[in-house]
């Protein structure tokens, strides 16, 4: 059922604004949240006749794409800054960070999470934080349900592999089973 009136769109906006805001807030810099949510709903308004019956996964995917576009722009700017700042004398004077601190921090879930790839983090976040079904999460990622299920299984294994036995028994880590 395509959305044709402003009232229908307003209903979609009201029904999904909070969920979409939480989704973006967990992934984007706080200064960018309102812009990304606004851009997502602007895209939804422009493509309102194409919105699926359940627009939530579509909105999440659109927001995710907006965040990925923003991240690509930030990486390009950062790479340019690094390139400008690097010179032969500063490259030779860099200090290698002490990795022993990282070994200790790997015992905690936060550290294990940070070690996961952004792809693994996203797959797990859709499952745990957004509580999406495999079908809906697959829509967000633009893959099949089977591909999402495999990615989720692998991401859980990689997270579990980064945790010690004591940490893995924590109730907060029930997601790794």
PDB file of C-alpha atoms in Angstrom:
ATOM      1  CA  UNK A   1       0.000   0.000   0.000  1.00  0.00           C
ATOM      2  CA  UNK A   2       1.859   3.113  -1.180  1.00  0.00           C
ATOM      3  CA  UNK A   3       1.764   6.219   0.956  1.00  0.00           C
ATOM      4  CA  UNK A   4      -0.014   8.938  -0.957  1.00  0.00           C
ATOM      5  CA  UNK A   5      -1.090  11.553   1.557  1.00  0.00           C
ATOM      6  CA  UNK A   6       0.728  13.725   4.021  1.00  0.00           C
ATOM      7  CA  UNK A   7      -1.385  12.245   6.824  1.00  0.00           C
ATOM      8  CA  UNK A   8      -0.242   8.708   5.932  1.00  0.00           C
ATOM      9  CA  UNK A   9       3.383   9.812   5.903  1.00  0.00           C
ATOM     10  CA  UNK A  10       2.949  11.622   9.215  1.00  0.00           C
ATOM     11  CA  UNK A  11       1.673   8.370  10.688  1.00  0.00           C
ATOM     12  CA  UNK A  12       4.766   6.503   9.437  1.00  0.00           C
ATOM     13  CA  UNK A  13       6.986   9.281  10.830  1.00  0.00           C
ATOM     14  CA  UNK A  14       5.350   9.153  14.258  1.00  0.00           C
ATOM     15  CA  UNK A  15       5.412   5.361  14.368  1.00  0.00           C
ATOM     16  CA  UNK A  16       9.115   5.027  13.510  1.00  0.00           C
ATOM     17  CA  UNK A  17      10.872   8.236  14.550  1.00  0.00           C
ATOM     18  CA  UNK A  18      11.994   7.021  17.988  1.00  0.00           C
ATOM     19  CA  UNK A  19      13.240   3.640  16.729  1.00  0.00           C
ATOM     20  CA  UNK A  20      15.124   5.268  13.871  1.00  0.00           C
ATOM     21  CA  UNK A  21      16.639   7.876  16.197  1.00  0.00           C
ATOM     22  CA  UNK A  22      17.882   5.154  18.565  1.00  0.00           C
ATOM     23  CA  UNK A  23      19.251   3.172  15.618  1.00  0.00           C
ATOM     24  CA  UNK A  24      21.239   6.181  14.375  1.00  0.00           C
ATOM     25  CA  UNK A  25      22.285   7.378  17.848  1.00  0.00           C
ATOM     26  CA  UNK A  26      23.984   4.019  18.502  1.00  0.00           C
ATOM     27  CA  UNK A  27      26.025   4.300  15.331  1.00  0.00           C
ATOM     28  CA  UNK A  28      26.670   7.923  14.463  1.00  0.00           C
ATOM     29  CA  UNK A  29      28.428  10.845  16.076  1.00  0.00           C
ATOM     30  CA  UNK A  30      25.938  12.747  18.299  1.00  0.00           C
ATOM     31  CA  UNK A  31      26.310  15.865  16.175  1.00  0.00           C
ATOM     32  CA  UNK A  32      25.156  13.934  13.081  1.00  0.00           C
ATOM     33  CA  UNK A  33      22.119  12.102  14.475  1.00  0.00           C
ATOM     34  CA  UNK A  34      19.482  14.732  13.658  1.00  0.00           C
ATOM     35  CA  UNK A  35      20.886  15.268  10.173  1.00  0.00           C
ATOM     36  CA  UNK A  36      20.881  11.556   9.370  1.00  0.00           C
ATOM     37  CA  UNK A  37      17.385  10.999  10.734  1.00  0.00           C
ATOM     38  CA  UNK A  38      16.146  14.047   8.823  1.00  0.00           C
ATOM     39  CA  UNK A  39      17.848  12.918   5.622  1.00  0.00           C
ATOM     40  CA  UNK A  40      16.309   9.459   6.034  1.00  0.00           C
ATOM     41  CA  UNK A  41      12.783  10.803   6.403  1.00  0.00           C
ATOM     42  CA  UNK A  42      13.325  13.233   3.527  1.00  0.00           C
ATOM     43  CA  UNK A  43      14.303  10.266   1.347  1.00  0.00           C
ATOM     44  CA  UNK A  44      11.254   8.379   2.628  1.00  0.00           C
ATOM     45  CA  UNK A  45       9.017  11.340   1.733  1.00  0.00           C
ATOM     46  CA  UNK A  46      10.481  11.556  -1.761  1.00  0.00           C
ATOM     47  CA  UNK A  47      10.063   7.814  -2.271  1.00  0.00           C
ATOM     48  CA  UNK A  48       6.854   7.441  -0.285  1.00  0.00           C
ATOM     49  CA  UNK A  49       5.091   5.620  -3.111  1.00  0.00           C
ATOM     50  CA  UNK A  50       7.808   2.934  -2.964  1.00  0.00           C
ATOM     51  CA  UNK A  51       7.766   2.353   0.818  1.00  0.00           C
ATOM     52  CA  UNK A  52       7.003  -1.249   1.784  1.00  0.00           C
ATOM     53  CA  UNK A  53       4.115  -2.240   4.032  1.00  0.00           C
ATOM     54  CA  UNK A  54       6.524  -2.388   7.003  1.00  0.00           C
ATOM     55  CA  UNK A  55       8.852   0.582   6.434  1.00  0.00           C
ATOM     56  CA  UNK A  56      11.041   0.060   9.537  1.00  0.00           C
ATOM     57  CA  UNK A  57      13.747  -2.097   7.861  1.00  0.00           C
ATOM     58  CA  UNK A  58      13.688   0.213   4.820  1.00  0.00           C
ATOM     59  CA  UNK A  59      14.191   3.254   7.065  1.00  0.00           C
ATOM     60  CA  UNK A  60      17.066   1.530   8.907  1.00  0.00           C
ATOM     61  CA  UNK A  61      18.737   0.629   5.626  1.00  0.00           C
ATOM     62  CA  UNK A  62      18.335   4.165   4.285  1.00  0.00           C
ATOM     63  CA  UNK A  63      19.794   5.603   7.511  1.00  0.00           C
ATOM     64  CA  UNK A  64      22.649   3.101   7.372  1.00  0.00           C
ATOM     65  CA  UNK A  65      23.441   4.147   3.816  1.00  0.00           C
ATOM     66  CA  UNK A  66      23.398   7.827   4.854  1.00  0.00           C
ATOM     67  CA  UNK A  67      25.819   7.031   7.699  1.00  0.00           C
ATOM     68  CA  UNK A  68      28.112   5.085   5.372  1.00  0.00           C
ATOM     69  CA  UNK A  69      28.165   8.033   2.951  1.00  0.00           C
ATOM     70  CA  UNK A  70      29.023  10.398   5.803  1.00  0.00           C
ATOM     71  CA  UNK A  71      31.786   8.065   7.019  1.00  0.00           C
ATOM     72  CA  UNK A  72      33.320   7.858   3.549  1.00  0.00           C
ATOM     73  CA  UNK A  73      33.467  11.640   3.398  1.00  0.00           C
ATOM     74  CA  UNK A  74      35.053  11.833   6.855  1.00  0.00           C
ATOM     75  CA  UNK A  75      37.658   9.198   5.903  1.00  0.00           C
ATOM     76  CA  UNK A  76      38.581  11.132   2.775  1.00  0.00           C
ATOM     77  CA  UNK A  77      39.023  14.331   4.774  1.00  0.00           C
ATOM     78  CA  UNK A  78      40.983  12.501   7.479  1.00  0.00           C
ATOM     79  CA  UNK A  79      43.242  10.818   4.923  1.00  0.00           C
ATOM     80  CA  UNK A  80      43.981  14.181   3.391  1.00  0.00           C
ATOM     81  CA  UNK A  81      44.839  15.644   6.812  1.00  0.00           C
ATOM     82  CA  UNK A  82      47.133  12.703   7.596  1.00  0.00           C
ATOM     83  CA  UNK A  83      48.809  12.994   4.227  1.00  0.00           C
ATOM     84  CA  UNK A  84      49.430  16.700   4.769  1.00  0.00           C
ATOM     85  CA  UNK A  85      50.704  16.228   8.328  1.00  0.00           C
ATOM     86  CA  UNK A  86      53.103  13.394   7.483  1.00  0.00           C
ATOM     87  CA  UNK A  87      56.609  14.305   6.654  1.00  0.00           C
ATOM     88  CA  UNK A  88      59.843  12.258   6.808  1.00  0.00           C
ATOM     89  CA  UNK A  89      60.899  13.728  10.159  1.00  0.00           C
ATOM     90  CA  UNK A  90      57.559  13.062  11.916  1.00  0.00           C
ATOM     91  CA  UNK A  91      57.185   9.535  10.518  1.00  0.00           C
ATOM     92  CA  UNK A  92      60.526   8.468  12.024  1.00  0.00           C
ATOM     93  CA  UNK A  93      59.701   9.907  15.443  1.00  0.00           C
ATOM     94  CA  UNK A  94      56.416   8.018  15.962  1.00  0.00           C
ATOM     95  CA  UNK A  95      56.178   5.853  19.069  1.00  0.00           C
ATOM     96  CA  UNK A  96      54.690   2.377  18.807  1.00  0.00           C
ATOM     97  CA  UNK A  97      51.804   2.012  21.278  1.00  0.00           C
ATOM     98  CA  UNK A  98      52.162  -0.401  24.201  1.00  0.00           C
ATOM     99  CA  UNK A  99      50.068  -3.457  23.345  1.00  0.00           C
ATOM    100  CA  UNK A 100      50.187  -4.921  26.860  1.00  0.00           C
ATOM    101  CA  UNK A 101      47.371  -2.565  27.880  1.00  0.00           C
ATOM    102  CA  UNK A 102      45.251  -3.989  25.070  1.00  0.00           C
ATOM    103  CA  UNK A 103      45.781  -7.550  26.271  1.00  0.00           C
ATOM    104  CA  UNK A 104      44.229  -6.696  29.660  1.00  0.00           C
ATOM    105  CA  UNK A 105      41.304  -4.809  28.167  1.00  0.00           C
ATOM    106  CA  UNK A 106      40.379  -7.699  25.840  1.00  0.00           C
ATOM    107  CA  UNK A 107      38.814  -9.431  28.839  1.00  0.00           C
ATOM    108  CA  UNK A 108      35.969  -6.955  28.843  1.00  0.00           C
ATOM    109  CA  UNK A 109      33.032  -6.959  26.493  1.00  0.00           C
ATOM    110  CA  UNK A 110      33.587  -3.373  25.393  1.00  0.00           C
ATOM    111  CA  UNK A 111      37.082  -4.148  24.237  1.00  0.00           C
ATOM    112  CA  UNK A 112      35.976  -7.347  22.512  1.00  0.00           C
ATOM    113  CA  UNK A 113      33.233  -5.399  20.741  1.00  0.00           C
ATOM    114  CA  UNK A 114      35.669  -2.766  19.531  1.00  0.00           C
ATOM    115  CA  UNK A 115      37.874  -5.464  18.060  1.00  0.00           C
ATOM    116  CA  UNK A 116      35.079  -6.724  15.847  1.00  0.00           C
ATOM    117  CA  UNK A 117      34.815  -5.417  12.325  1.00  0.00           C
ATOM    118  CA  UNK A 118      32.161  -2.774  11.697  1.00  0.00           C
ATOM    119  CA  UNK A 119      30.303  -5.408   9.683  1.00  0.00           C
ATOM    120  CA  UNK A 120      30.239  -7.836  12.628  1.00  0.00           C
ATOM    121  CA  UNK A 121      29.201  -5.027  14.970  1.00  0.00           C
ATOM    122  CA  UNK A 122      26.346  -4.059  12.664  1.00  0.00           C
ATOM    123  CA  UNK A 123      25.093  -7.646  12.300  1.00  0.00           C
ATOM    124  CA  UNK A 124      25.109  -8.146  16.078  1.00  0.00           C
ATOM    125  CA  UNK A 125      23.554  -4.725  16.743  1.00  0.00           C
ATOM    126  CA  UNK A 126      20.634  -5.423  14.421  1.00  0.00           C
ATOM    127  CA  UNK A 127      20.036  -8.667  16.317  1.00  0.00           C
ATOM    128  CA  UNK A 128      20.582  -7.469  19.892  1.00  0.00           C
ATOM    129  CA  UNK A 129      19.834  -3.728  20.004  1.00  0.00           C
ATOM    130  CA  UNK A 130      17.248  -3.370  17.263  1.00  0.00           C
ATOM    131  CA  UNK A 131      15.703  -6.810  17.907  1.00  0.00           C
ATOM    132  CA  UNK A 132      15.039  -7.287  14.207  1.00  0.00           C
ATOM    133  CA  UNK A 133      14.047 -10.632  12.794  1.00  0.00           C
ATOM    134  CA  UNK A 134      16.516 -12.259  10.431  1.00  0.00           C
ATOM    135  CA  UNK A 135      14.233 -11.326   7.531  1.00  0.00           C
ATOM    136  CA  UNK A 136      14.102  -7.636   8.514  1.00  0.00           C
ATOM    137  CA  UNK A 137      17.809  -7.440   9.356  1.00  0.00           C
ATOM    138  CA  UNK A 138      18.594  -8.946   5.958  1.00  0.00           C
ATOM    139  CA  UNK A 139      16.527  -6.182   4.356  1.00  0.00           C
ATOM    140  CA  UNK A 140      18.522  -3.555   6.262  1.00  0.00           C
ATOM    141  CA  UNK A 141      21.804  -5.047   5.057  1.00  0.00           C
ATOM    142  CA  UNK A 142      20.557  -5.738   1.552  1.00  0.00           C
ATOM    143  CA  UNK A 143      21.217  -9.485   1.619  1.00  0.00           C
ATOM    144  CA  UNK A 144      19.215 -12.704   1.879  1.00  0.00           C
ATOM    145  CA  UNK A 145      17.893 -14.023   5.173  1.00  0.00           C
ATOM    146  CA  UNK A 146      20.240 -17.000   4.893  1.00  0.00           C
ATOM    147  CA  UNK A 147      23.249 -14.753   4.297  1.00  0.00           C
ATOM    148  CA  UNK A 148      22.305 -12.651   7.325  1.00  0.00           C
ATOM    149  CA  UNK A 149      21.893 -15.764   9.501  1.00  0.00           C
ATOM    150  CA  UNK A 150      25.363 -16.964   8.468  1.00  0.00           C
ATOM    151  CA  UNK A 151      26.887 -13.517   9.149  1.00  0.00           C
ATOM    152  CA  UNK A 152      25.215 -13.449  12.570  1.00  0.00           C
ATOM    153  CA  UNK A 153      26.533 -16.903  13.476  1.00  0.00           C
ATOM    154  CA  UNK A 154      30.048 -15.962  12.423  1.00  0.00           C
ATOM    155  CA  UNK A 155      29.940 -12.613  14.228  1.00  0.00           C
ATOM    156  CA  UNK A 156      28.799 -14.348  17.431  1.00  0.00           C
ATOM    157  CA  UNK A 157      31.685 -16.812  17.137  1.00  0.00           C
ATOM    158  CA  UNK A 158      34.217 -14.051  16.576  1.00  0.00           C
ATOM    159  CA  UNK A 159      32.931 -12.132  19.604  1.00  0.00           C
ATOM    160  CA  UNK A 160      32.957 -15.268  21.760  1.00  0.00           C
ATOM    161  CA  UNK A 161      36.495 -16.045  20.652  1.00  0.00           C
ATOM    162  CA  UNK A 162      37.609 -12.658  21.996  1.00  0.00           C
ATOM    163  CA  UNK A 163      36.226 -13.296  25.467  1.00  0.00           C
ATOM    164  CA  UNK A 164      37.664 -15.336  28.330  1.00  0.00           C
ATOM    165  CA  UNK A 165      35.621 -18.132  29.896  1.00  0.00           C
ATOM    166  CA  UNK A 166      34.727 -15.919  32.897  1.00  0.00           C
ATOM    167  CA  UNK A 167      33.559 -13.059  30.704  1.00  0.00           C
ATOM    168  CA  UNK A 168      31.670 -15.357  28.335  1.00  0.00           C
ATOM    169  CA  UNK A 169      29.542 -16.595  31.247  1.00  0.00           C
ATOM    170  CA  UNK A 170      28.252 -13.089  31.907  1.00  0.00           C
ATOM    171  CA  UNK A 171      24.450 -12.712  31.429  1.00  0.00           C
ATOM    172  CA  UNK A 172      25.138  -9.753  29.151  1.00  0.00           C
ATOM    173  CA  UNK A 173      26.811 -12.113  26.724  1.00  0.00           C
ATOM    174  CA  UNK A 174      23.911 -14.478  26.213  1.00  0.00           C
ATOM    175  CA  UNK A 175      23.911 -13.183  22.631  1.00  0.00           C
ATOM    176  CA  UNK A 176      27.044 -15.179  21.830  1.00  0.00           C
ATOM    177  CA  UNK A 177      25.280 -18.484  22.295  1.00  0.00           C
TER     178      UNK A 177
END
